Amino acid sequence: MSDLSHATPARRFRAPTEEAPLARWLLIGFVTLALAVLVFAPLIAIFVEALSKGWEAAWKSLFSREALPAIKLTLTVAAIAVPLNAAFGIAAAWFITKFDFRGKAFLITLIDLPFSVSPVVAGLCIVLLFGANTAIGAWLVAHGFPIVFALPGIVLATVFVTFPFVARELIPVMIEQGRAEEEAALTLGASGWRTFLTVTLPNIRWALLYGVLLSNARAMGEFGAVAVVSGRRESATTMPLKIEMFYNEYQGATAFAMAGLLAFLALLTLLLKTWLENRHAGELSANRRGH
Amino acid sequence: MKIEIDEISKAFGTTAALTPVSLSIPSGALVALLGPSGSGKTTLLRILGGLEFPTSGRVLFDGQDATGLTVQQRRAGFVFQSYALFRHMTVFENIAYGLRARPRAVRPPKAEITRRVTKLLELIQLPEIGARYPSQLSGGQRQRVALARALAIEPRMLLLDEPFGALDAKVRKELRQGLRDIHDETGLTTVFVTHDQEEAMELADLVVVMSGSQTGGRIEQIGKPADIRARPASDFVRSFIAA
């Protein structure tokens, strides 16, 4: 008991949520390894393969008569589908979070449907609805606006597949923020539209941006649904389809060059997101501290 | 402005929130809606502000039927329970919001908006905080900013939902006096909701005691604080003000 008279020696205590050092290093090691094997290695392999014949060859193959239209089509589709989905996503999230109505849970499930349905099935649905042998499809073709095997069909398929991204990001944010700020704006005399532009939109802009970027990455990369809808026609071939075609035709270098470009666009999307987040870090944290 | 509530009832779906209630609030009064949760006091306040519409009954402002007026047309300065300050705007922008939201024809020029916001910041005794964001303010400061923002639109009445609910006891006492001072200075008809009988009795000219029931909230007694203390109209009032 003589110990008690001395000053207690400094002891390190571990926080209840902290793991033992061994467990910590094992976990970190495992995650790093998984990331390296599953994410970084394939990504690096693509760029190595794409540039195996040098920058110039890769560059040239991308600007070939075969490749360029696919790149243009992919960018066009994303440019149409992403804004459409941003608008739909905002509308859906608004509707779900700001109003109480019957069947709300069902509607939320419905928004998730594109996540669970195979994209091929989605593509087939569009063919079934708008194909040339259906009444609607025939009428549209007769009036010079074919949907299947053409741009509108690809856009529809892409919109379907990427539908949940924006809404999914927005719904939790908007639920958490509640309606009070909008109500405050209304009592101060602002119209509904002004309230949306000056209060709702600024409050959800980061979630919205995140959803838009995710949905953009997915829109450019979609294969299954677009494959069905495009009928693999030359005039309706997007980048992912074209990559597969090149690959099957033993044009490996061109296939990888394009795959490299697609991966680069995806990386660019992520970088853009990170850059914006950092740039607005002050504002972001001001929002998060909340009140 | 004189406010009359004429046989107002409200139901949300099948849930009754208010049985028909009637109440006359004289112009310039400071009125407390006092009651436990579920007594319909916040619902009544939101009906006055145009944030909810009654299932039946009428609201009259200075004798004119105002039941159908939109929330924007009511011009009620509303202070929300958690203040609902715009988190992405500075204090200055928060207070200026209502003025900037006006149609171009009646919108004050920029310099005039700045002048008025500055004056309101002085009124709430926080002249230095215009550039700060709501997240950088204390609870008491937020409440005063919310009050200034509501006053900026030159409201016809002031409606406050549990304005002191989120504050600690000391700040609460200070801000009570602050609200009293602003009320006396502006002369605005003011209605505030509270579940704290001491707060209601101390601050209000007229206290409306409400109670909840299966058929919705109802008014138990309307009167001056002293009268309610001296002559509670029902057992409910007696036990509630004793609490």
Short mmCIF file of C-alpha atoms in Angstrom, two decimals:
data_model
loop_
_atom_site.label_atom_id
_atom_site.label_comp_id
_atom_site.label_asym_id
_atom_site.label_seq_id
_atom_site.Cartn_x
_atom_site.Cartn_y
_atom_site.Cartn_z
CA MET A 1 0.00 0.00 0.00
CA SER A 2 3.03 2.23 0.15
CA ASP A 3 2.45 2.83 -3.60
CA LEU A 4 -0.45 5.10 -2.78
CA SER A 5 1.79 7.70 -1.19
CA HIS A 6 3.65 8.19 -4.48
CA ALA A 7 2.33 10.17 -7.36
CA THR A 8 0.48 7.85 -9.73
CA PRO A 9 2.67 7.14 -12.75
CA ALA A 10 1.33 8.47 -16.06
CA ARG A 11 -0.81 5.83 -17.70
CA ARG A 12 -2.13 5.82 -21.21
CA PHE A 13 -5.80 5.14 -21.40
CA ARG A 14 -7.50 4.06 -24.55
CA ALA A 15 -10.70 5.76 -25.62
CA PRO A 16 -13.61 3.30 -25.63
CA THR A 17 -14.04 3.72 -29.40
CA GLU A 18 -10.36 3.23 -30.16
CA GLU A 19 -9.04 -0.17 -31.24
CA ALA A 20 -5.91 -1.94 -30.00
CA PRO A 21 -2.86 -0.98 -32.12
CA LEU A 22 -2.65 -4.41 -33.72
CA ALA A 23 -6.30 -4.44 -34.71
CA ARG A 24 -5.93 -0.92 -36.04
CA TRP A 25 -2.97 -1.74 -38.25
CA LEU A 26 -4.61 -4.94 -39.49
CA LEU A 27 -7.74 -3.03 -40.47
CA ILE A 28 -5.83 -0.24 -42.17
CA GLY A 29 -3.64 -2.77 -43.95
CA PHE A 30 -6.60 -4.77 -45.14
CA VAL A 31 -8.45 -1.73 -46.49
CA THR A 32 -5.33 -0.41 -48.22
CA LEU A 33 -4.67 -3.77 -49.81
CA ALA A 34 -8.26 -4.15 -50.97
CA LEU A 35 -8.21 -0.66 -52.45
CA ALA A 36 -4.89 -1.31 -54.16
CA VAL A 37 -5.98 -4.59 -55.73
CA LEU A 38 -9.58 -3.70 -56.51
CA VAL A 39 -9.35 -0.03 -57.44
CA PHE A 40 -5.88 1.36 -58.08
CA ALA A 41 -4.33 -1.59 -59.93
CA PRO A 42 -7.07 -1.83 -62.58
CA LEU A 43 -7.09 1.93 -63.01
CA ILE A 44 -3.33 2.06 -63.51
CA ALA A 45 -3.48 -0.94 -65.83
CA ILE A 46 -5.96 0.89 -68.05
CA PHE A 47 -3.78 3.97 -68.38
CA VAL A 48 -0.61 1.90 -68.93
CA GLU A 49 -2.32 -0.10 -71.64
CA ALA A 50 -3.90 2.97 -73.22
CA LEU A 51 -0.55 4.71 -73.49
CA SER A 52 1.49 1.62 -74.42
CA LYS A 53 2.02 2.98 -77.93
CA GLY A 54 2.62 6.49 -76.73
CA TRP A 55 0.47 9.59 -76.25
CA GLU A 56 0.28 10.35 -79.93
CA ALA A 57 -1.08 6.98 -80.96
CA ALA A 58 -3.66 7.05 -78.21
CA TRP A 59 -4.63 10.61 -79.09
CA LYS A 60 -4.96 9.74 -82.78
CA SER A 61 -7.09 6.69 -82.14
CA LEU A 62 -9.49 8.81 -80.10
CA PHE A 63 -9.90 11.30 -82.93
CA SER A 64 -10.50 8.63 -85.54
CA ARG A 65 -13.65 8.61 -87.65
CA GLU A 66 -14.86 5.62 -85.66
CA ALA A 67 -14.14 6.82 -82.16
CA LEU A 68 -14.99 10.51 -82.22
CA PRO A 69 -18.77 10.16 -82.81
CA ALA A 70 -19.02 7.83 -79.79
CA ILE A 71 -17.27 10.37 -77.58
CA LYS A 72 -19.53 13.14 -78.85
CA LEU A 73 -22.63 11.01 -78.31
CA THR A 74 -21.64 10.13 -74.76
CA LEU A 75 -21.03 13.76 -73.87
CA THR A 76 -24.32 14.78 -75.50
CA VAL A 77 -26.28 12.12 -73.64
CA ALA A 78 -24.72 13.12 -70.32
CA ALA A 79 -25.36 16.80 -71.08
CA ILE A 80 -29.07 16.07 -71.56
CA ALA A 81 -29.64 13.30 -69.00
CA VAL A 82 -27.83 14.87 -66.04
CA PRO A 83 -29.71 18.22 -65.99
CA LEU A 84 -32.98 16.33 -66.50
CA ASN A 85 -32.21 14.14 -63.52
CA ALA A 86 -31.09 17.06 -61.42
CA ALA A 87 -34.48 18.66 -62.06
CA PHE A 88 -36.41 15.42 -61.46
CA GLY A 89 -34.34 14.67 -58.39
CA ILE A 90 -34.97 18.08 -56.84
CA ALA A 91 -38.68 17.85 -57.61
CA ALA A 92 -38.95 14.35 -56.14
CA ALA A 93 -36.95 15.20 -53.02
CA TRP A 94 -38.95 18.40 -52.55
CA PHE A 95 -42.22 16.57 -52.91
CA ILE A 96 -41.21 13.81 -50.52
CA THR A 97 -39.70 15.96 -47.80
CA LYS A 98 -41.93 19.02 -47.78
CA PHE A 99 -45.33 17.37 -48.00
CA ASP A 100 -47.09 14.66 -46.08
CA PHE A 101 -49.20 12.34 -48.14
CA ARG A 102 -50.33 8.76 -48.41
CA GLY A 103 -48.02 6.37 -50.24
CA LYS A 104 -44.86 8.35 -49.42
CA ALA A 105 -42.95 5.22 -48.44
CA PHE A 106 -44.00 3.60 -51.69
CA LEU A 107 -42.75 6.57 -53.68
CA ILE A 108 -39.38 6.45 -51.93
CA THR A 109 -39.11 2.76 -52.80
CA LEU A 110 -40.03 3.57 -56.38
CA ILE A 111 -37.19 6.09 -56.61
CA ASP A 112 -34.78 3.29 -55.66
CA LEU A 113 -36.16 0.96 -58.31
CA PRO A 114 -33.47 1.76 -60.91
CA PHE A 115 -30.84 0.64 -58.39
CA SER A 116 -32.37 -2.80 -58.04
CA VAL A 117 -33.60 -3.44 -61.58
CA SER A 118 -30.98 -4.71 -64.03
CA PRO A 119 -30.14 -2.01 -66.58
CA VAL A 120 -30.79 -4.53 -69.36
CA VAL A 121 -34.36 -4.88 -68.13
CA ALA A 122 -34.68 -1.10 -68.11
CA GLY A 123 -33.48 -0.97 -71.71
CA LEU A 124 -35.93 -3.66 -72.74
CA CYS A 125 -38.80 -1.76 -71.10
CA ILE A 126 -38.02 1.26 -73.25
CA VAL A 127 -37.84 -0.88 -76.40
CA LEU A 128 -41.16 -2.47 -75.46
CA LEU A 129 -42.80 0.91 -74.90
CA PHE A 130 -41.34 2.93 -77.76
CA GLY A 131 -40.13 0.33 -80.29
CA ALA A 132 -41.16 0.78 -83.92
CA ASN A 133 -43.67 -2.08 -83.62
CA THR A 134 -45.63 -0.37 -80.84
CA ALA A 135 -48.35 2.20 -81.47
CA ILE A 136 -46.48 5.05 -79.80
CA GLY A 137 -43.19 4.07 -81.39
CA ALA A 138 -44.65 3.81 -84.88
CA TRP A 139 -46.36 7.18 -84.55
CA LEU A 140 -43.16 8.81 -83.35
CA VAL A 141 -41.09 7.26 -86.14
CA ALA A 142 -43.69 8.39 -88.69
CA HIS A 143 -43.31 11.93 -87.36
CA GLY A 144 -39.53 11.79 -87.66
CA PHE A 145 -38.78 11.32 -83.97
CA PRO A 146 -37.58 7.77 -83.46
CA ILE A 147 -36.80 6.86 -79.87
CA VAL A 148 -35.33 3.39 -79.97
CA PHE A 149 -31.97 3.01 -81.77
CA ALA A 150 -31.53 6.78 -81.54
CA LEU A 151 -30.48 9.55 -79.16
CA PRO A 152 -33.85 9.92 -77.34
CA GLY A 153 -33.85 6.23 -76.43
CA ILE A 154 -30.32 6.39 -75.09
CA VAL A 155 -31.17 9.49 -73.09
CA LEU A 156 -34.28 7.79 -71.68
CA ALA A 157 -32.30 4.72 -70.70
CA THR A 158 -29.60 6.84 -69.08
CA VAL A 159 -32.15 8.96 -67.22
CA PHE A 160 -33.79 5.81 -65.90
CA VAL A 161 -30.54 4.28 -64.70
CA THR A 162 -29.24 7.46 -63.03
CA PHE A 163 -32.57 8.59 -61.60
CA PRO A 164 -31.95 7.75 -57.91
CA PHE A 165 -28.61 9.55 -57.51
CA VAL A 166 -29.76 13.14 -57.07
CA ALA A 167 -32.96 12.34 -55.17
CA ARG A 168 -31.14 9.92 -52.86
CA GLU A 169 -28.57 12.57 -51.96
CA LEU A 170 -31.14 15.29 -51.41
CA ILE A 171 -33.83 13.50 -49.40
CA PRO A 172 -31.83 12.99 -46.16
CA VAL A 173 -30.41 16.52 -46.32
CA MET A 174 -33.82 18.08 -46.87
CA ILE A 175 -35.43 15.97 -44.14
CA GLU A 176 -32.74 17.04 -41.70
CA GLN A 177 -33.18 20.71 -42.56
CA GLY A 178 -36.95 20.63 -42.22
CA ARG A 179 -39.33 23.27 -43.46
CA ALA A 180 -38.74 26.09 -41.00
CA GLU A 181 -36.37 28.17 -43.14
CA GLU A 182 -38.73 27.99 -46.12
CA GLU A 183 -41.63 28.98 -43.90
CA ALA A 184 -39.59 31.87 -42.55
CA ALA A 185 -38.91 33.10 -46.09
CA LEU A 186 -42.61 32.91 -46.92
CA THR A 187 -43.62 34.89 -43.83
CA LEU A 188 -41.08 37.52 -44.89
CA GLY A 189 -43.04 37.94 -48.11
CA ALA A 190 -40.96 35.86 -50.53
CA SER A 191 -42.81 33.99 -53.25
CA GLY A 192 -42.55 30.20 -53.44
CA TRP A 193 -40.12 30.45 -56.35
CA ARG A 194 -37.94 33.03 -54.65
CA THR A 195 -37.92 30.90 -51.50
CA PHE A 196 -36.75 27.94 -53.55
CA LEU A 197 -33.99 29.91 -55.28
CA THR A 198 -32.70 31.83 -52.25
CA VAL A 199 -33.29 29.41 -49.38
CA THR A 200 -33.88 25.82 -50.49
CA LEU A 201 -31.33 25.65 -53.30
CA PRO A 202 -28.40 27.20 -51.38
CA ASN A 203 -29.08 24.83 -48.49
CA ILE A 204 -28.96 21.74 -50.68
CA ARG A 205 -26.32 22.83 -53.17
CA TRP A 206 -23.54 20.52 -51.90
CA ALA A 207 -25.75 17.47 -51.79
CA LEU A 208 -27.07 18.45 -55.20
CA LEU A 209 -23.59 18.84 -56.64
CA TYR A 210 -22.58 15.50 -55.21
CA GLY A 211 -25.63 13.80 -56.69
CA VAL A 212 -25.09 15.48 -60.06
CA LEU A 213 -21.45 14.39 -60.21
CA LEU A 214 -22.31 10.80 -59.28
CA SER A 215 -25.10 10.73 -61.78
CA ASN A 216 -22.80 12.20 -64.43
CA ALA A 217 -20.19 9.52 -63.84
CA ARG A 218 -22.84 6.83 -64.10
CA ALA A 219 -24.44 8.44 -67.17
CA MET A 220 -21.18 8.38 -69.10
CA GLY A 221 -20.40 4.82 -68.07
CA GLU A 222 -23.79 3.14 -68.56
CA PHE A 223 -23.53 0.01 -70.69
CA GLY A 224 -26.40 -2.45 -70.27
CA ALA A 225 -29.47 -0.29 -70.74
CA VAL A 226 -27.88 1.69 -73.56
CA ALA A 227 -26.73 -1.49 -75.30
CA VAL A 228 -30.32 -2.73 -75.56
CA VAL A 229 -31.80 0.59 -76.62
CA SER A 230 -29.14 1.46 -79.17
CA GLY A 231 -29.45 -1.90 -80.91
CA ARG A 232 -25.68 -1.64 -81.30
CA ARG A 233 -26.09 0.59 -84.30
CA GLU A 234 -23.08 2.54 -85.39
CA SER A 235 -24.98 5.84 -85.23
CA ALA A 236 -26.15 5.16 -81.66
CA THR A 237 -22.97 3.90 -80.05
CA THR A 238 -21.74 5.49 -76.85
CA MET A 239 -18.22 5.19 -75.46
CA PRO A 240 -18.76 2.10 -73.28
CA LEU A 241 -20.38 0.28 -76.23
CA LYS A 242 -17.63 1.40 -78.56
CA ILE A 243 -14.95 0.18 -76.16
CA GLU A 244 -16.48 -3.27 -76.17
CA MET A 245 -16.73 -3.23 -80.00
CA PHE A 246 -13.10 -2.23 -80.42
CA TYR A 247 -12.08 -4.86 -77.94
CA ASN A 248 -14.03 -7.59 -79.74
CA GLU A 249 -12.52 -6.51 -83.06
CA TYR A 250 -9.02 -6.97 -81.62
CA GLN A 251 -8.35 -3.23 -81.64
CA GLY A 252 -7.04 -3.42 -78.13
CA ALA A 253 -5.03 -0.20 -78.23
CA THR A 254 -8.00 1.88 -79.35
CA ALA A 255 -10.27 0.16 -76.83
CA PHE A 256 -7.89 0.98 -74.00
CA ALA A 257 -7.31 4.51 -75.22
CA MET A 258 -11.03 5.13 -75.02
CA ALA A 259 -11.34 3.27 -71.74
CA GLY A 260 -8.55 5.50 -70.45
CA LEU A 261 -10.48 8.58 -71.54
CA LEU A 262 -13.66 7.33 -69.86
CA ALA A 263 -11.75 6.61 -66.66
CA PHE A 264 -10.13 10.01 -66.91
CA LEU A 265 -13.52 11.71 -67.20
CA ALA A 266 -14.64 9.83 -64.08
CA LEU A 267 -11.52 10.88 -62.19
CA LEU A 268 -12.03 14.44 -63.34
CA THR A 269 -15.54 14.31 -61.90
CA LEU A 270 -14.19 13.21 -58.54
CA LEU A 271 -11.40 15.79 -58.57
CA LEU A 272 -13.90 18.51 -59.40
CA LYS A 273 -16.01 17.47 -56.45
CA THR A 274 -13.04 17.46 -54.06
CA TRP A 275 -11.79 20.80 -55.35
CA LEU A 276 -15.20 22.43 -54.90
CA GLU A 277 -15.49 20.96 -51.43
CA ASN A 278 -12.12 22.36 -50.40
CA ARG A 279 -12.75 25.71 -51.96
CA HIS A 280 -15.98 26.14 -50.05
CA ALA A 281 -14.78 24.43 -46.91
CA GLY A 282 -15.49 27.48 -44.74
CA GLU A 283 -19.03 27.80 -45.90
CA LEU A 284 -19.54 24.06 -45.70
CA SER A 285 -18.46 23.82 -42.12
CA ALA A 286 -20.55 26.88 -41.28
CA ASN A 287 -23.51 24.95 -42.64
CA ARG A 288 -22.62 21.76 -40.82
CA ARG A 289 -22.22 23.37 -37.44
CA GLY A 290 -25.87 24.16 -37.90
CA HIS A 291 -27.95 25.61 -35.16
CA MET B 1 -53.92 45.91 -35.39
CA LYS B 2 -56.89 44.22 -33.79
CA ILE B 3 -57.06 40.44 -34.30
CA GLU B 4 -60.24 38.43 -33.98
CA ILE B 5 -60.44 34.67 -34.07
CA ASP B 6 -63.97 33.60 -34.85
CA GLU B 7 -64.88 29.97 -34.14
CA ILE B 8 -61.67 28.58 -35.63
CA SER B 9 -61.21 24.82 -35.72
CA LYS B 10 -58.44 22.77 -37.24
CA ALA B 11 -58.01 19.08 -37.96
CA PHE B 12 -55.00 17.35 -39.48
CA GLY B 13 -56.54 14.41 -41.30
CA THR B 14 -58.60 12.68 -38.64
CA THR B 15 -56.69 14.26 -35.73
CA ALA B 16 -58.39 17.26 -34.21
CA ALA B 17 -55.94 20.01 -33.24
CA LEU B 18 -58.38 22.77 -32.30
CA THR B 19 -62.03 22.65 -31.31
CA PRO B 20 -63.77 25.83 -32.39
CA VAL B 21 -62.08 28.63 -30.46
CA SER B 22 -62.84 32.34 -30.38
CA LEU B 23 -60.61 35.10 -29.15
CA SER B 24 -60.40 38.83 -29.55
CA ILE B 25 -57.01 40.50 -29.27
CA PRO B 26 -57.07 44.27 -28.86
CA SER B 27 -54.72 46.37 -30.97
CA GLY B 28 -51.27 46.75 -29.43
CA ALA B 29 -51.73 44.00 -26.84
CA LEU B 30 -49.03 41.58 -25.76
CA VAL B 31 -50.77 38.22 -25.55
CA ALA B 32 -49.52 34.83 -24.36
CA LEU B 33 -51.01 31.59 -25.61
CA LEU B 34 -50.26 29.38 -22.62
CA GLY B 35 -50.79 25.64 -22.48
CA PRO B 36 -49.21 22.20 -22.40
CA SER B 37 -48.12 20.50 -25.61
CA GLY B 38 -51.07 19.27 -27.60
CA SER B 39 -53.26 22.20 -26.61
CA GLY B 40 -53.20 23.64 -30.14
CA LYS B 41 -51.43 26.88 -29.22
CA THR B 42 -48.81 26.64 -31.96
CA THR B 43 -51.47 25.62 -34.47
CA LEU B 44 -53.46 28.71 -33.57
CA LEU B 45 -50.38 30.90 -33.98
CA ARG B 46 -49.61 29.35 -37.37
CA ILE B 47 -53.20 29.94 -38.47
CA LEU B 48 -52.78 33.64 -37.59
CA GLY B 49 -49.57 33.76 -39.59
CA GLY B 50 -51.07 32.03 -42.61
CA LEU B 51 -48.83 28.96 -42.33
CA GLU B 52 -51.88 26.76 -41.72
CA PHE B 53 -55.42 27.26 -42.83
CA PRO B 54 -58.34 26.58 -40.47
CA THR B 55 -60.77 23.76 -41.16
CA SER B 56 -63.58 26.14 -40.26
CA GLY B 57 -64.00 29.62 -38.83
CA ARG B 58 -62.63 33.04 -39.69
CA VAL B 59 -59.70 35.27 -38.85
CA LEU B 60 -60.36 39.02 -38.85
CA PHE B 61 -57.71 41.74 -38.94
CA ASP B 62 -59.14 45.13 -37.93
CA GLY B 63 -62.59 43.77 -38.68
CA GLN B 64 -61.67 42.65 -42.21
CA ASP B 65 -61.91 38.95 -43.09
CA ALA B 66 -58.31 37.77 -43.47
CA THR B 67 -58.96 34.01 -43.51
CA GLY B 68 -58.09 33.65 -47.18
CA LEU B 69 -54.98 35.86 -47.15
CA THR B 70 -51.79 34.06 -48.13
CA VAL B 71 -48.85 33.92 -45.77
CA GLN B 72 -47.16 36.71 -47.76
CA GLN B 73 -50.25 38.94 -47.68
CA ARG B 74 -50.62 38.60 -43.90
CA ARG B 75 -47.41 40.52 -43.27
CA ALA B 76 -46.96 38.86 -39.90
CA GLY B 77 -43.52 39.04 -38.33
CA PHE B 78 -43.00 35.41 -37.34
CA VAL B 79 -40.29 34.19 -34.97
CA PHE B 80 -39.91 30.43 -35.16
CA GLN B 81 -39.20 28.12 -32.27
CA SER B 82 -35.65 27.30 -33.40
CA TYR B 83 -35.45 30.73 -35.10
CA ALA B 84 -35.04 29.26 -38.62
CA LEU B 85 -32.36 31.79 -39.54
CA PHE B 86 -31.04 31.32 -43.07
CA ARG B 87 -27.85 29.46 -42.31
CA HIS B 88 -26.04 30.37 -45.53
CA MET B 89 -26.63 34.11 -45.13
CA THR B 90 -24.98 36.60 -42.84
CA VAL B 91 -26.96 38.29 -40.09
CA PHE B 92 -27.23 41.38 -42.29
CA GLU B 93 -28.57 39.36 -45.22
CA ASN B 94 -30.99 37.56 -42.92
CA ILE B 95 -32.49 40.81 -41.70
CA ALA B 96 -32.52 42.36 -45.17
CA TYR B 97 -34.22 39.30 -46.69
CA GLY B 98 -37.79 40.51 -46.34
CA LEU B 99 -37.00 43.95 -47.79
CA ARG B 100 -35.08 42.50 -50.72
CA ALA B 101 -37.91 40.05 -51.41
CA ARG B 102 -40.35 42.86 -52.05
CA PRO B 103 -41.57 43.51 -55.60
CA ARG B 104 -39.34 46.02 -57.38
CA ALA B 105 -41.92 48.79 -57.21
CA VAL B 106 -42.07 48.82 -53.42
CA ARG B 107 -38.53 47.63 -52.69
CA PRO B 108 -36.49 50.23 -50.82
CA PRO B 109 -33.24 51.31 -52.51
CA LYS B 110 -30.02 49.65 -51.40
CA ALA B 111 -28.88 52.47 -49.15
CA GLU B 112 -32.26 52.55 -47.43
CA ILE B 113 -32.12 48.77 -46.81
CA THR B 114 -28.65 49.16 -45.25
CA ARG B 115 -29.92 52.01 -43.10
CA ARG B 116 -32.89 50.03 -41.86
CA VAL B 117 -30.91 46.87 -41.14
CA THR B 118 -28.35 48.92 -39.22
CA LYS B 119 -31.13 50.49 -37.21
CA LEU B 120 -32.65 47.11 -36.40
CA LEU B 121 -29.26 45.78 -35.30
CA GLU B 122 -29.09 48.72 -32.92
CA LEU B 123 -32.63 48.03 -31.71
CA ILE B 124 -31.66 44.49 -30.72
CA GLN B 125 -28.43 45.87 -29.22
CA LEU B 126 -26.15 43.84 -31.47
CA PRO B 127 -24.77 46.52 -33.80
CA GLU B 128 -21.50 44.69 -34.50
CA ILE B 129 -22.65 41.29 -35.74
CA GLY B 130 -23.97 42.06 -39.24
CA ALA B 131 -21.19 40.16 -41.00
CA ARG B 132 -21.45 36.98 -38.92
CA TYR B 133 -23.21 33.77 -39.84
CA PRO B 134 -25.98 32.33 -37.63
CA SER B 135 -23.76 29.39 -36.66
CA GLN B 136 -21.35 31.87 -35.05
CA LEU B 137 -23.98 33.31 -32.71
CA SER B 138 -25.13 32.31 -29.25
CA GLY B 139 -28.71 31.18 -28.71
CA GLY B 140 -29.75 34.54 -27.30
CA GLN B 141 -28.18 36.43 -30.20
CA ARG B 142 -29.97 34.19 -32.70
CA GLN B 143 -33.28 34.87 -31.05
CA ARG B 144 -32.73 38.62 -31.28
CA VAL B 145 -31.65 38.37 -34.92
CA ALA B 146 -34.80 36.38 -35.66
CA LEU B 147 -36.80 39.15 -34.01
CA ALA B 148 -35.03 41.84 -36.05
CA ARG B 149 -35.61 39.88 -39.25
CA ALA B 150 -39.32 39.65 -38.44
CA LEU B 151 -39.50 43.38 -37.64
CA ALA B 152 -37.73 44.35 -40.86
CA ILE B 153 -40.80 43.74 -43.01
CA GLU B 154 -42.72 46.36 -41.02
CA PRO B 155 -45.18 43.70 -39.91
CA ARG B 156 -48.77 44.29 -38.94
CA MET B 157 -48.35 41.98 -35.96
CA LEU B 158 -45.65 39.97 -34.26
CA LEU B 159 -46.09 36.21 -33.76
CA LEU B 160 -43.58 34.24 -31.72
CA ASP B 161 -43.50 30.47 -31.24
CA GLU B 162 -41.84 29.53 -27.94
CA PRO B 163 -39.41 32.43 -28.35
CA PHE B 164 -37.51 31.59 -25.18
CA GLY B 165 -37.79 27.82 -25.34
CA ALA B 166 -34.24 27.05 -26.43
CA LEU B 167 -32.46 29.38 -24.00
CA ASP B 168 -31.02 28.96 -20.54
CA ALA B 169 -32.72 30.58 -17.56
CA LYS B 170 -30.52 33.68 -17.29
CA VAL B 171 -30.68 34.64 -20.96
CA ARG B 172 -34.39 33.93 -20.91
CA LYS B 173 -34.98 36.58 -18.25
CA GLU B 174 -32.95 39.17 -20.16
CA LEU B 175 -34.69 38.52 -23.45
CA ARG B 176 -38.11 38.64 -21.82
CA GLN B 177 -37.44 42.25 -20.95
CA GLY B 178 -36.02 42.74 -24.46
CA LEU B 179 -39.28 41.57 -26.03
CA ARG B 180 -41.31 43.73 -23.66
CA ASP B 181 -39.20 46.78 -24.63
CA ILE B 182 -39.50 46.11 -28.35
CA HIS B 183 -43.24 45.60 -27.99
CA ASP B 184 -43.66 48.86 -26.10
CA GLU B 185 -41.47 50.71 -28.60
CA THR B 186 -43.17 49.44 -31.75
CA GLY B 187 -46.69 49.16 -30.38
CA LEU B 188 -47.23 46.01 -32.45
CA THR B 189 -49.96 43.57 -31.52
CA THR B 190 -47.85 40.65 -30.29
CA VAL B 191 -48.84 37.03 -29.71
CA PHE B 192 -46.43 34.53 -28.27
CA VAL B 193 -46.76 30.84 -27.52
CA THR B 194 -45.36 29.37 -24.32
CA HIS B 195 -45.78 26.42 -22.01
CA ASP B 196 -44.12 28.32 -19.15
CA GLN B 197 -46.81 29.89 -16.95
CA GLU B 198 -44.34 32.15 -15.15
CA GLU B 199 -43.18 33.57 -18.47
CA ALA B 200 -46.74 34.15 -19.62
CA MET B 201 -47.83 35.77 -16.37
CA GLU B 202 -44.82 38.03 -16.13
CA LEU B 203 -44.66 39.22 -19.72
CA ALA B 204 -48.17 39.32 -21.15
CA ASP B 205 -50.99 41.85 -20.78
CA LEU B 206 -53.46 39.13 -21.63
CA VAL B 207 -53.04 35.40 -21.06
CA VAL B 208 -54.99 32.76 -22.98
CA VAL B 209 -54.86 29.43 -21.16
CA MET B 210 -55.37 26.46 -23.46
CA SER B 211 -55.77 22.76 -22.81
CA GLY B 212 -55.66 19.68 -24.97
CA SER B 213 -58.27 16.96 -25.25
CA GLN B 214 -59.48 14.19 -27.54
CA THR B 215 -61.54 16.64 -29.52
CA GLY B 216 -58.63 19.07 -29.95
CA GLY B 217 -57.19 22.07 -28.14
CA ARG B 218 -59.55 24.51 -26.50
CA ILE B 219 -59.43 27.78 -24.59
CA GLU B 220 -59.90 27.43 -20.84
CA GLN B 221 -59.66 31.04 -19.79
CA ILE B 222 -58.80 34.47 -21.16
CA GLY B 223 -57.76 37.19 -18.82
CA LYS B 224 -55.20 39.48 -17.27
CA PRO B 225 -52.49 37.59 -15.35
CA ALA B 226 -53.72 38.86 -12.00
CA ASP B 227 -57.31 37.86 -12.74
CA ILE B 228 -56.32 34.38 -13.81
CA ARG B 229 -54.26 33.96 -10.66
CA ALA B 230 -57.07 35.28 -8.49
CA ARG B 231 -59.95 33.52 -10.20
CA PRO B 232 -58.96 30.44 -12.20
CA ALA B 233 -61.95 29.48 -14.34
CA SER B 234 -61.46 25.71 -14.11
CA ASP B 235 -59.58 22.99 -12.28
CA PHE B 236 -57.29 22.71 -15.26
CA VAL B 237 -56.27 26.35 -15.03
CA ARG B 238 -55.85 26.12 -11.29
CA SER B 239 -53.49 23.15 -11.50
CA PHE B 240 -51.66 24.47 -14.55
CA ILE B 241 -50.78 27.86 -13.09
CA ALA B 242 -49.85 26.24 -9.78
CA ALA B 243 -47.29 24.06 -11.53
#
